[in-house]
XYZ file of C-alpha atoms in Angstrom:
676
model
C 15.492 -14.509 -54.755
C 14.556 -16.106 -51.580
C 11.084 -17.716 -51.502
C 9.720 -15.202 -49.100
C 10.350 -12.612 -51.525
C 8.815 -14.100 -54.468
C 5.734 -14.721 -52.178
C 5.721 -11.189 -50.906
C 5.961 -9.659 -54.306
C 3.020 -12.035 -55.322
C 0.807 -10.977 -52.424
C 1.473 -7.068 -52.795
C 0.854 -7.459 -56.746
C -2.446 -9.364 -56.091
C -3.688 -6.239 -53.665
C -3.021 -4.129 -56.648
C -5.762 -5.718 -58.804
C -8.317 -5.029 -55.941
C -7.245 -1.564 -54.627
C -6.075 1.892 -56.115
C -3.075 1.499 -53.909
C -0.487 2.235 -56.164
C -2.532 4.357 -58.578
C -1.487 7.117 -56.317
C 2.082 6.334 -55.484
C 3.564 4.924 -58.862
C 4.911 1.784 -57.121
C 7.260 4.028 -54.841
C 5.733 2.451 -51.704
C 5.776 -0.828 -52.970
C 9.496 -0.546 -53.798
C 10.131 0.933 -50.470
C 8.470 -1.701 -48.721
C 10.333 -4.511 -50.514
C 13.790 -2.907 -49.890
C 13.126 -2.767 -46.295
C 12.038 -6.378 -46.288
C 15.150 -7.445 -47.901
C 17.314 -5.271 -46.326
C 16.507 -6.392 -42.936
C 14.531 -9.804 -43.089
C 12.902 -10.699 -39.550
C 12.162 -14.102 -38.162
C 9.857 -15.760 -35.727
C 10.038 -19.041 -33.957
C 7.554 -21.469 -32.401
C 8.292 -24.159 -30.050
C 6.288 -27.331 -30.196
C 6.741 -29.484 -27.407
C 6.091 -33.260 -26.405
C 3.976 -32.031 -23.421
C 2.788 -29.197 -21.776
C 3.736 -30.163 -18.086
C 6.691 -32.151 -16.781
C 8.298 -33.530 -13.730
C 11.833 -32.689 -12.145
C 14.651 -35.067 -14.100
C 12.330 -35.482 -17.322
C 13.415 -34.673 -20.728
C 11.797 -31.757 -22.891
C 11.787 -32.920 -26.320
C 11.011 -30.053 -28.746
C 10.832 -28.931 -32.174
C 11.493 -25.172 -33.305
C 9.648 -23.926 -36.438
C 11.733 -21.083 -37.620
C 9.827 -18.854 -40.107
C 10.130 -15.755 -41.904
C 8.226 -12.915 -40.099
C 6.194 -11.436 -42.752
C 5.085 -14.458 -44.651
C 5.503 -17.294 -42.276
C 7.405 -19.467 -44.631
C 10.441 -21.733 -43.423
C 12.662 -20.117 -46.021
C 14.508 -18.502 -42.872
C 18.133 -17.186 -43.295
C 19.613 -18.311 -39.862
C 21.161 -21.502 -39.451
C 21.223 -21.864 -35.460
C 18.369 -21.494 -32.960
C 18.814 -20.961 -29.312
C 16.609 -22.484 -26.562
C 16.752 -21.638 -23.014
C 14.827 -23.076 -20.222
C 14.021 -19.911 -17.723
C 12.970 -20.506 -14.074
C 10.372 -18.449 -12.325
C 12.957 -15.732 -11.411
C 14.245 -15.281 -15.307
C 17.347 -16.840 -14.806
C 18.679 -19.490 -17.258
C 18.486 -23.170 -16.266
C 19.590 -24.766 -19.495
C 20.688 -23.543 -22.817
C 20.983 -25.573 -26.053
C 21.763 -24.368 -29.686
C 20.288 -26.085 -32.413
C 21.515 -26.774 -36.011
C 19.362 -26.688 -38.969
C 18.624 -30.449 -40.149
C 16.167 -32.411 -42.498
C 14.163 -32.548 -39.551
C 14.428 -28.667 -38.934
C 15.538 -27.491 -35.475
C 14.898 -30.666 -33.415
C 16.190 -31.022 -29.745
C 15.772 -31.566 -26.380
C 16.400 -29.891 -22.928
C 16.906 -32.254 -19.587
C 15.446 -30.574 -16.447
C 17.970 -30.882 -13.430
C 16.482 -32.875 -10.269
C 15.436 -31.175 -7.536
C 14.322 -28.019 -9.367
C 11.402 -26.324 -7.479
C 8.060 -26.306 -8.876
C 6.270 -23.773 -11.007
C 5.886 -22.416 -14.247
C 9.174 -22.299 -16.465
C 9.541 -20.255 -19.737
C 11.225 -21.810 -22.785
C 12.557 -18.558 -24.715
C 14.023 -19.515 -28.405
C 15.607 -17.056 -30.448
C 18.105 -16.477 -33.298
C 20.960 -14.049 -33.317
C 19.049 -12.035 -36.147
C 15.832 -11.696 -33.599
C 18.140 -10.099 -31.176
C 18.309 -6.948 -33.467
C 14.575 -6.302 -32.287
C 13.648 -5.337 -28.845
C 10.401 -5.905 -27.292
C 9.542 -9.111 -29.273
C 10.244 -12.285 -27.543
C 9.277 -15.904 -28.103
C 8.130 -17.706 -25.126
C 6.635 -21.082 -24.359
C 5.077 -21.941 -21.105
C 5.838 -25.153 -19.337
C 4.885 -26.521 -15.999
C 6.989 -28.544 -13.722
C 5.535 -30.459 -10.785
C 1.970 -29.422 -11.719
C -0.263 -28.077 -14.300
C -1.386 -24.651 -15.142
C -3.250 -22.434 -17.682
C -2.054 -18.838 -19.332
C -4.748 -15.914 -18.612
C -4.784 -13.062 -21.099
C -2.255 -10.162 -20.323
C -3.565 -6.543 -19.149
C -1.810 -3.770 -20.189
C -2.135 -0.055 -19.190
C -3.367 2.376 -21.852
C 0.026 4.062 -22.067
C 2.196 1.170 -21.998
C 3.167 0.897 -25.541
C 1.914 3.777 -27.518
C 4.812 5.962 -28.760
C 2.947 8.932 -30.201
C -0.400 9.992 -28.600
C -2.737 12.453 -30.169
C -5.591 13.102 -27.936
C -7.548 15.644 -30.391
C -8.120 12.706 -32.998
C -9.284 9.280 -32.879
C -9.319 6.137 -35.267
C -12.432 4.242 -35.451
C -12.124 0.669 -36.894
C -15.394 -1.235 -37.576
C -15.204 -4.805 -38.786
C -18.227 -5.541 -41.170
C -19.321 -8.856 -42.640
C -17.718 -8.028 -45.989
C -14.967 -5.522 -45.113
C -13.768 -2.889 -42.864
C -14.845 0.478 -42.238
C -12.096 3.209 -41.182
C -13.337 6.691 -40.071
C -11.530 9.482 -37.877
C -13.000 11.544 -35.313
C -11.631 15.020 -34.475
C -12.017 16.002 -30.914
C -10.387 19.420 -31.365
C -11.420 22.001 -33.971
C -7.764 22.913 -34.453
C -6.762 19.692 -36.010
C -5.727 19.548 -39.171
C -7.997 17.736 -42.116
C -5.490 16.704 -44.509
C -4.526 13.115 -43.448
C -3.495 9.812 -45.089
C -4.473 6.403 -43.903
C -1.859 3.704 -44.189
C -3.189 0.115 -43.541
C -0.625 -2.886 -43.386
C -0.330 -6.309 -42.052
C 2.850 -7.574 -40.994
C 4.448 -4.777 -43.363
C 2.585 -5.759 -46.454
C 0.576 -2.512 -47.687
C -3.022 -3.021 -47.860
C -4.165 0.776 -48.391
C -2.496 4.169 -48.943
C -4.731 7.283 -49.512
C -6.422 10.407 -48.118
C -8.974 10.257 -45.281
C -11.294 12.824 -43.525
C -14.085 12.890 -41.299
C -16.410 13.486 -44.222
C -14.557 10.655 -45.995
C -14.414 7.267 -44.542
C -12.496 4.295 -46.006
C -13.824 1.143 -46.635
C -11.602 -2.110 -47.243
C -13.134 -5.119 -48.960
C -13.148 -8.528 -47.673
C -12.121 -9.731 -51.029
C -9.381 -7.285 -51.257
C -7.432 -8.440 -48.183
C -5.557 -11.558 -48.541
C -3.753 -11.254 -45.268
C -4.906 -12.252 -41.727
C -3.738 -11.256 -38.171
C -2.930 -7.824 -36.852
C -3.732 -4.981 -38.688
C -1.982 -1.665 -38.224
C -3.875 1.236 -39.070
C -1.968 4.369 -39.077
C -3.010 7.965 -39.589
C -0.151 10.156 -41.058
C 0.236 14.024 -41.552
C 1.046 15.884 -44.481
C 4.871 14.907 -43.553
C 4.019 11.200 -43.517
C 4.392 11.399 -39.488
C 2.293 8.915 -37.326
C -0.282 10.906 -35.744
C -2.371 7.821 -34.359
C -2.306 4.042 -34.808
C -4.716 1.350 -33.856
C -4.178 -2.118 -34.100
C -7.026 -4.788 -34.973
C -6.750 -8.666 -35.140
C -8.899 -9.632 -38.147
C -9.740 -12.507 -40.489
C -7.138 -15.133 -39.118
C -8.837 -17.578 -41.231
C -7.032 -16.626 -44.185
C -3.620 -17.682 -43.017
C -4.773 -21.142 -41.900
C -4.526 -24.304 -43.551
C -7.594 -26.519 -42.473
C -6.711 -30.447 -42.178
C -9.019 -33.458 -41.595
C -8.111 -36.291 -39.691
C -10.103 -39.595 -40.638
C -10.027 -42.811 -38.700
C -10.710 -45.830 -40.996
C -12.220 -48.435 -38.208
C -13.259 -50.671 -41.055
C -9.553 -51.437 -41.829
C -8.298 -52.199 -38.329
C -5.144 -54.413 -38.664
C -4.448 -57.621 -37.296
C -2.072 -56.247 -34.748
C -5.167 -54.293 -33.288
C -4.147 -50.905 -34.705
C -6.155 -48.351 -36.570
C -5.421 -46.079 -39.566
C -5.472 -42.344 -39.342
C -5.361 -40.454 -42.432
C -4.294 -36.905 -42.146
C -5.253 -34.592 -45.101
C -5.287 -30.993 -46.277
C -7.878 -30.624 -48.879
C -7.331 -27.064 -49.385
C -3.706 -27.559 -50.264
C -2.243 -25.618 -53.374
C -0.446 -26.781 -56.443
C 3.152 -27.561 -55.283
C 2.096 -26.653 -51.808
C 3.309 -29.203 -48.940
C 2.819 -29.403 -45.134
C 5.719 -29.530 -42.610
C 4.360 -30.449 -39.179
C 4.820 -32.069 -35.797
C 2.728 -34.698 -34.242
C 2.553 -35.708 -30.811
C -0.202 -38.230 -29.102
C -0.625 -37.230 -25.352
C -2.864 -38.742 -22.663
C -5.897 -36.596 -22.548
C -6.177 -36.599 -18.615
C -2.874 -34.910 -17.950
C -3.201 -31.316 -19.365
C -6.301 -29.277 -20.724
C -5.930 -27.466 -23.888
C -8.109 -24.739 -22.264
C -5.482 -21.765 -21.366
C -2.695 -23.169 -23.462
C -0.927 -21.178 -26.376
C -0.759 -22.751 -30.108
C 1.054 -21.779 -33.193
C -2.058 -19.644 -34.653
C -1.925 -17.495 -31.323
C 1.818 -17.179 -31.271
C 2.467 -16.378 -35.163
C -0.350 -14.263 -35.774
C -0.724 -12.501 -32.157
C 2.162 -12.652 -29.868
C 4.963 -12.384 -32.499
C 3.461 -9.310 -33.880
C 2.550 -7.030 -30.814
C 5.218 -5.436 -28.957
C 5.699 -6.442 -25.308
C 3.503 -9.874 -25.640
C 5.424 -12.903 -24.859
C 2.758 -15.384 -24.816
C -1.044 -15.272 -24.934
C -3.692 -18.202 -24.845
C -5.263 -19.382 -27.765
C -8.359 -17.654 -26.587
C -6.849 -14.279 -27.936
C -7.723 -15.074 -31.462
C -11.453 -14.363 -30.291
C -12.302 -10.830 -31.232
C -13.857 -10.060 -27.659
C -10.166 -11.019 -26.248
C -8.037 -9.357 -28.597
C -9.716 -6.090 -29.068
C -8.884 -5.270 -25.208
C -5.316 -6.329 -25.725
C -4.673 -4.372 -28.908
C -6.601 -1.252 -27.594
C -3.199 0.735 -26.630
C -0.465 -1.172 -28.415
C 1.641 -0.408 -31.472
C 3.290 -2.713 -34.477
C 6.990 -1.939 -34.011
C 8.770 -4.426 -36.187
C 9.643 -1.825 -38.980
C 8.935 1.746 -38.514
C 6.455 1.960 -41.339
C 6.077 5.571 -41.248
C 9.921 5.880 -41.961
C 9.800 3.199 -44.668
C 7.064 5.154 -46.648
C 9.499 8.050 -46.585
C 12.423 5.791 -48.016
C 14.340 5.535 -44.599
C 14.778 1.817 -44.731
C 17.210 0.267 -41.791
C 19.113 -2.724 -41.441
C 20.080 -4.706 -38.077
C 23.067 -4.098 -36.462
C 23.624 -8.085 -35.456
C 24.626 -9.864 -38.460
C 22.913 -13.129 -39.559
C 24.523 -16.142 -38.191
C 25.406 -18.623 -40.837
C 28.188 -20.313 -39.338
C 29.942 -20.887 -35.872
C 32.803 -18.249 -35.290
C 35.671 -18.278 -32.600
C 37.294 -14.972 -32.043
C 39.699 -13.257 -29.748
C 42.801 -11.001 -29.818
C 46.420 -11.643 -29.177
C 48.432 -8.791 -27.364
C 51.599 -8.332 -25.691
C 52.468 -9.343 -22.030
C 53.927 -5.709 -21.203
C 51.663 -2.934 -22.300
C 49.004 -4.898 -23.824
C 49.741 -3.598 -27.230
C 48.197 -5.695 -30.237
C 50.169 -8.241 -31.859
C 50.105 -7.793 -35.567
C 50.552 -10.787 -37.944
C 50.694 -13.379 -34.932
C 50.278 -16.943 -35.406
C 46.741 -18.596 -33.691
C 46.161 -22.140 -33.835
C 43.099 -23.873 -33.272
C 43.151 -27.764 -32.456
C 40.285 -30.015 -31.447
C 41.987 -33.198 -29.977
C 38.853 -35.305 -29.855
C 37.837 -34.560 -33.417
C 41.167 -34.532 -34.877
C 40.940 -30.724 -36.339
C 43.714 -28.105 -36.627
C 43.451 -24.884 -38.504
C 45.681 -21.758 -38.498
C 44.969 -18.321 -38.622
C 47.044 -14.735 -38.388
C 46.065 -11.716 -36.703
C 45.467 -8.087 -37.721
C 46.577 -5.051 -37.029
C 44.522 -5.013 -34.148
C 45.708 -8.090 -33.016
C 42.254 -9.797 -33.920
C 41.775 -13.363 -35.319
C 38.596 -15.356 -35.996
C 37.869 -18.809 -37.324
C 34.558 -19.410 -39.047
C 32.957 -22.501 -39.941
C 33.546 -24.264 -36.837
C 30.591 -26.595 -36.576
C 30.846 -29.352 -33.935
C 28.551 -30.869 -31.352
C 28.269 -30.055 -27.841
C 30.870 -30.941 -25.373
C 33.821 -30.411 -28.193
C 36.930 -29.231 -26.485
C 39.164 -26.866 -28.423
C 42.855 -25.567 -27.482
C 44.401 -22.474 -28.751
C 47.829 -21.487 -29.073
C 49.241 -17.898 -29.917
C 52.718 -16.854 -30.584
C 53.901 -13.752 -32.481
C 55.260 -13.409 -35.932
C 58.823 -14.903 -34.782
C 57.324 -17.777 -33.024
C 57.803 -16.513 -29.586
C 55.322 -17.713 -26.885
C 55.372 -14.297 -24.725
C 51.928 -13.077 -25.475
C 48.479 -12.988 -23.804
C 45.606 -14.762 -25.758
C 42.142 -13.275 -25.098
C 39.231 -15.167 -26.082
C 35.908 -13.173 -27.252
C 33.186 -14.991 -24.874
C 29.704 -15.668 -26.679
C 27.186 -13.307 -25.331
C 23.587 -14.149 -24.798
C 21.179 -11.661 -23.778
C 19.084 -11.790 -20.386
C 15.415 -11.786 -20.516
C 14.002 -8.767 -18.776
C 10.546 -8.417 -20.240
C 7.426 -9.507 -18.093
C 6.524 -13.172 -18.026
C 2.970 -14.155 -19.486
C 0.345 -14.225 -16.292
C -0.835 -17.557 -15.405
C -2.904 -19.395 -12.966
C -1.834 -22.771 -11.021
C -4.671 -25.366 -11.232
C -3.129 -28.430 -9.650
C 0.081 -30.207 -8.240
C 1.126 -33.390 -9.791
C 3.461 -35.630 -8.078
C 2.900 -38.744 -10.211
C 5.658 -39.794 -12.516
C 4.036 -40.420 -15.808
C 6.935 -41.238 -17.895
C 6.774 -45.097 -17.051
C 7.418 -46.860 -20.530
C 4.141 -48.239 -22.176
C 3.112 -51.847 -21.311
C 5.044 -54.581 -22.787
C 3.476 -55.514 -26.180
C 2.904 -59.084 -27.365
C 6.137 -60.649 -28.298
C 8.301 -58.151 -26.362
C 11.070 -58.986 -24.098
C 11.052 -57.917 -20.380
C 14.760 -57.434 -19.163
C 15.651 -58.196 -15.767
C 16.048 -55.409 -13.136
C 19.337 -53.620 -13.117
C 20.823 -51.617 -10.015
C 22.896 -48.635 -10.606
C 24.907 -47.408 -7.819
C 26.845 -44.114 -7.428
C 28.753 -42.074 -5.062
C 26.920 -38.729 -4.323
C 29.267 -36.157 -4.025
C 29.482 -33.766 -0.985
C 27.972 -30.414 -1.958
C 29.291 -27.214 -0.194
C 26.934 -25.367 1.930
C 26.519 -21.691 2.867
C 27.873 -22.117 6.613
C 30.761 -19.821 6.423
C 30.565 -16.042 6.980
C 31.578 -15.213 3.186
C 28.876 -17.437 1.587
C 26.105 -16.275 4.006
C 26.545 -12.868 2.889
C 26.758 -13.228 -0.540
C 24.334 -11.879 -3.280
C 24.457 -14.573 -5.389
C 26.192 -18.396 -5.065
C 26.611 -21.250 -6.833
C 27.198 -24.358 -5.357
C 28.475 -27.710 -6.572
C 25.211 -28.797 -7.146
C 24.253 -25.722 -9.392
C 27.440 -26.098 -11.251
C 26.607 -29.442 -12.137
C 23.024 -28.831 -13.254
C 23.888 -26.266 -15.434
C 27.002 -27.989 -16.872
C 29.083 -24.659 -17.174
C 32.217 -25.284 -18.942
C 33.794 -22.085 -17.665
C 33.308 -19.500 -14.880
C 32.274 -16.891 -17.461
C 29.148 -19.119 -18.236
C 28.187 -18.970 -14.695
C 28.535 -15.477 -14.073
C 26.543 -14.377 -17.132
C 23.596 -15.920 -15.245
C 23.980 -13.418 -12.356
C 21.746 -9.820 -12.755
C 23.825 -6.884 -13.524
C 27.074 -8.928 -14.339
C 28.683 -8.577 -17.550
C 31.804 -10.107 -18.980
C 33.897 -8.349 -21.144
C 37.256 -9.262 -22.730
C 37.869 -11.481 -20.082
C 36.874 -9.285 -17.078
C 33.915 -9.300 -14.666
C 31.965 -6.238 -14.336
C 29.279 -5.281 -11.867
C 26.868 -2.659 -13.173
C 27.487 0.555 -11.330
C 31.124 -0.418 -10.957
C 32.509 3.051 -11.752
C 35.034 5.354 -9.964
C 36.466 8.967 -10.676
C 38.846 6.925 -13.041
C 36.412 5.277 -15.066
C 34.842 1.809 -15.275
C 36.674 -0.879 -13.084
C 36.259 -4.454 -12.969
C 35.305 -6.794 -10.013
C 37.775 -8.118 -8.103
C 38.602 -11.753 -8.055
C 39.391 -13.850 -4.923
C 40.305 -17.423 -5.145
C 40.419 -19.540 -2.047
C 40.081 -16.123 -0.188
C 43.123 -14.584 -1.389
C 42.719 -11.617 -4.174
C 44.528 -12.048 -7.612
C 45.387 -8.920 -9.767
C 43.297 -7.268 -12.013
C 44.768 -8.973 -15.040
C 44.192 -12.542 -13.826
C 42.194 -14.576 -16.240
C 39.582 -16.488 -15.044
C 39.780 -19.136 -17.730
C 42.989 -20.423 -16.149
C 40.551 -22.089 -13.259
C 39.366 -25.335 -14.664
C 35.496 -25.982 -13.735
C 36.580 -29.382 -12.576
C 38.337 -27.773 -9.608
C 35.906 -25.502 -8.584
C 33.474 -26.349 -5.381
C 31.449 -22.856 -5.180
C 31.349 -19.393 -6.693
C 29.852 -16.361 -4.872
C 29.231 -12.997 -6.221
C 29.223 -9.898 -3.819
C 27.725 -6.962 -4.788
C 26.838 -3.296 -3.314
C 26.771 -3.300 0.567
C 27.562 -7.242 0.966
C 31.382 -6.546 -0.121
C 31.985 -4.517 3.084
C 33.380 -7.701 4.576
C 36.035 -7.594 1.630
C 37.536 -4.080 2.616
C 37.969 -1.159 0.254
C 39.576 -3.777 -2.504
C 35.788 -5.055 -3.062
C 34.363 -1.328 -3.499
C 33.779 -2.528 -7.246
C 32.048 -6.009 -6.269
C 33.940 -9.277 -5.646
C 33.766 -12.647 -7.311
C 34.804 -15.454 -5.049
C 35.866 -18.365 -6.265
C 36.161 -21.487 -3.945
C 38.250 -24.709 -5.017
C 37.852 -28.083 -4.087
C 41.308 -28.268 -2.693
C 41.264 -24.695 -1.047
C 45.061 -24.397 -1.884
C 44.896 -23.142 -5.359
C 48.042 -21.295 -6.562
C 48.141 -18.560 -9.208
C 51.663 -19.504 -9.974
C 50.644 -22.651 -11.092
C 48.490 -21.632 -13.871
C 48.759 -22.601 -17.583
C 50.771 -20.317 -20.134
C 49.273 -16.991 -21.223
C 49.236 -17.910 -25.013
C 47.206 -21.140 -24.562
C 43.518 -21.519 -23.522
C 41.389 -24.825 -23.396
C 38.042 -24.173 -23.646
C 34.295 -25.569 -24.491
C 31.816 -23.669 -26.769
C 28.376 -24.150 -26.846
C 28.196 -26.412 -29.791
C 25.141 -27.694 -31.560
C 22.807 -30.254 -30.032
C 22.566 -33.982 -31.751
C 19.080 -34.984 -31.813
C 18.094 -37.974 -29.649
C 15.634 -40.653 -30.115
C 12.328 -40.361 -28.495
C 11.349 -42.951 -25.774
C 7.653 -43.392 -25.968
C 5.917 -43.536 -22.533
C 2.457 -43.628 -20.876
C 2.174 -39.527 -21.064
C 2.997 -39.041 -24.762
C 3.210 -42.327 -26.435
C 4.218 -40.926 -30.021
C 5.958 -37.842 -30.855
C 6.804 -37.285 -34.387
C 8.773 -33.962 -34.845
C 8.978 -33.752 -38.592
C 6.461 -35.011 -41.126
C 6.701 -33.625 -44.511
C 4.195 -34.056 -47.400
C 0.627 -33.771 -48.815
C -0.841 -36.297 -46.617
C -0.041 -38.732 -43.938
C -1.028 -42.101 -42.594
C -0.438 -42.790 -39.123
C -1.076 -46.138 -37.103
C -2.605 -45.989 -33.423
C -3.379 -48.862 -31.190
C -6.872 -49.044 -30.615
C -6.799 -48.745 -26.790
C -5.796 -44.962 -27.672
C -9.471 -44.183 -28.390
C -11.036 -41.425 -26.107
C -8.112 -41.721 -23.829
C -5.359 -39.939 -25.796
C -5.553 -36.493 -27.468
C -3.878 -36.136 -31.024
C -2.126 -32.634 -31.675
C -0.699 -31.501 -35.017
C 1.029 -28.215 -35.484
C 3.242 -26.738 -38.310
C 3.197 -24.709 -41.238
C 2.917 -25.162 -45.091
C 5.608 -24.238 -47.902
C 3.471 -21.069 -48.438
C 3.467 -19.908 -44.969
C -0.047 -21.067 -44.049
C -0.539 -22.293 -40.516
C -1.696 -25.699 -39.459
C -3.386 -26.859 -36.542
C -5.533 -29.585 -35.077
C -6.666 -31.074 -31.822
C -8.797 -33.707 -31.172
C -9.423 -37.014 -29.221
C -8.224 -40.191 -31.049
C -11.180 -41.720 -32.740
C -13.476 -39.078 -32.827
């Protein structure tokens, strides 16, 4: 049994001793909740970065905490985490894939030179998290300046799935518990209701409630903290009304103490710091990240933290990121007034209707595709497919099934690894067409967290620290390079395009194939090697966009993978009315590719049974270089206590931030100036 399931079972059984929850349900509700959580385990992510604001060209160092969505333990099931840097227009600037290691999910994202200043967003997810819509994990950062988040404002009808204007649920938080009552606004309302209370799907109460009979939940009987869902059910266990309440977050926290031992100042003018959690239980350990940042760079007011993210943002639909102040009751009440908890449809779970996610958990990297005949596009059964990685000296062979499909599992190689695929018939003939399944990454279509831009910042603060005693000052090294000439939008075609990628864009994105570029264009999808523009339908059905290379159209079956990215100078996408300059053939949209030489010949493309490609491999963690902005960055510390050494000059000038979780799923958060 996974660790998170053992904790969940323990928590539910503990509640049984304090409430009459199962005296009325004969453990049926318990078994159904456990079955749902086990059938469809959900996850949450939180990104801890080495700073809150950056400049173009700098590197973002990050650690992603991946935890179970119910008990917040790190015993998650996914092997990979994806992190994307989104610009203010929600377009992906960079994407990395992190592999679980001894340090957790640690990596970095390089901010391209020349990006515009503004608020950017780090979006993190696993493939398993894509099963659930309306729940996103975002982390705001500011490039070229500073800013702060403001609480989101929601309309009263945004998230409420089921409204019943004839009855209200009244939630009153008392000193020693919670009082729940109902108010009938219509004489025609029935008076036979059930109250179901849960926190992150953990049931806390299930029983009758009426106008004459309120329900009191004792503080001592409630072991969970965060967003509570109070659901009013009718006799058929259908949800009539729901209210959310953010209560008792302290029950989920693991307080830590930071002690500065000035009397133990070492000879090298460093002060020891002892980090300890006195409330750790037997066998419980901490897994935290630590950063020391210059206190004058960013103000912690208006920033999100791990507490607000795990307990609030990730438990409320359509709430990507809120400032840490949302944990205050005055802030949370207004934000939760018209919202719902939808990770599981608990009214269905109570009835025994448990569901499973459609997208499987990603436990290994997979390369998939299919092989078909050149004439008639019929699947090739029992075909032979070779996968070769020349730079990794890797070679493996598989066969196609009756549908011509093939797959290679367990392909774990770092980013930049090049692969070569060859396909043949059972008889060894090469007259086949090889099609590779493209990796799909969902675009972000939700709202961005509101913010206020507070100040501009044009000072580069990533200079290295002052040279310590005994250090060696190296001579200045001048590096020269030839800047490439970047294409402009001076010709008629590119000026009328709806979306364009110039050479500078292609280089900064680091795209390895044209499909990777095109997926960044809104309303453009790539399926089975063909590009489709949303709305591209005719009487005969859906048709792909036309492909033009150096102004010459190629046939509909042309494979864009035949064009090497090193030969591409510009890619223009034409949608809607802008396609008129291409004539009737461009009615379904046009993808125009301009090569550097301008004389690309379709006849010189590689064989149809061979593909050379590069997938999004996992990122190899890089060593951190201390700088004046963040002189210390420790992405992974594990244990019951820690002893760190800080230079004495850090006192009152730098700030210490510690965030993480314990092995029992309790949240660790600390912010304070060094030496205080």
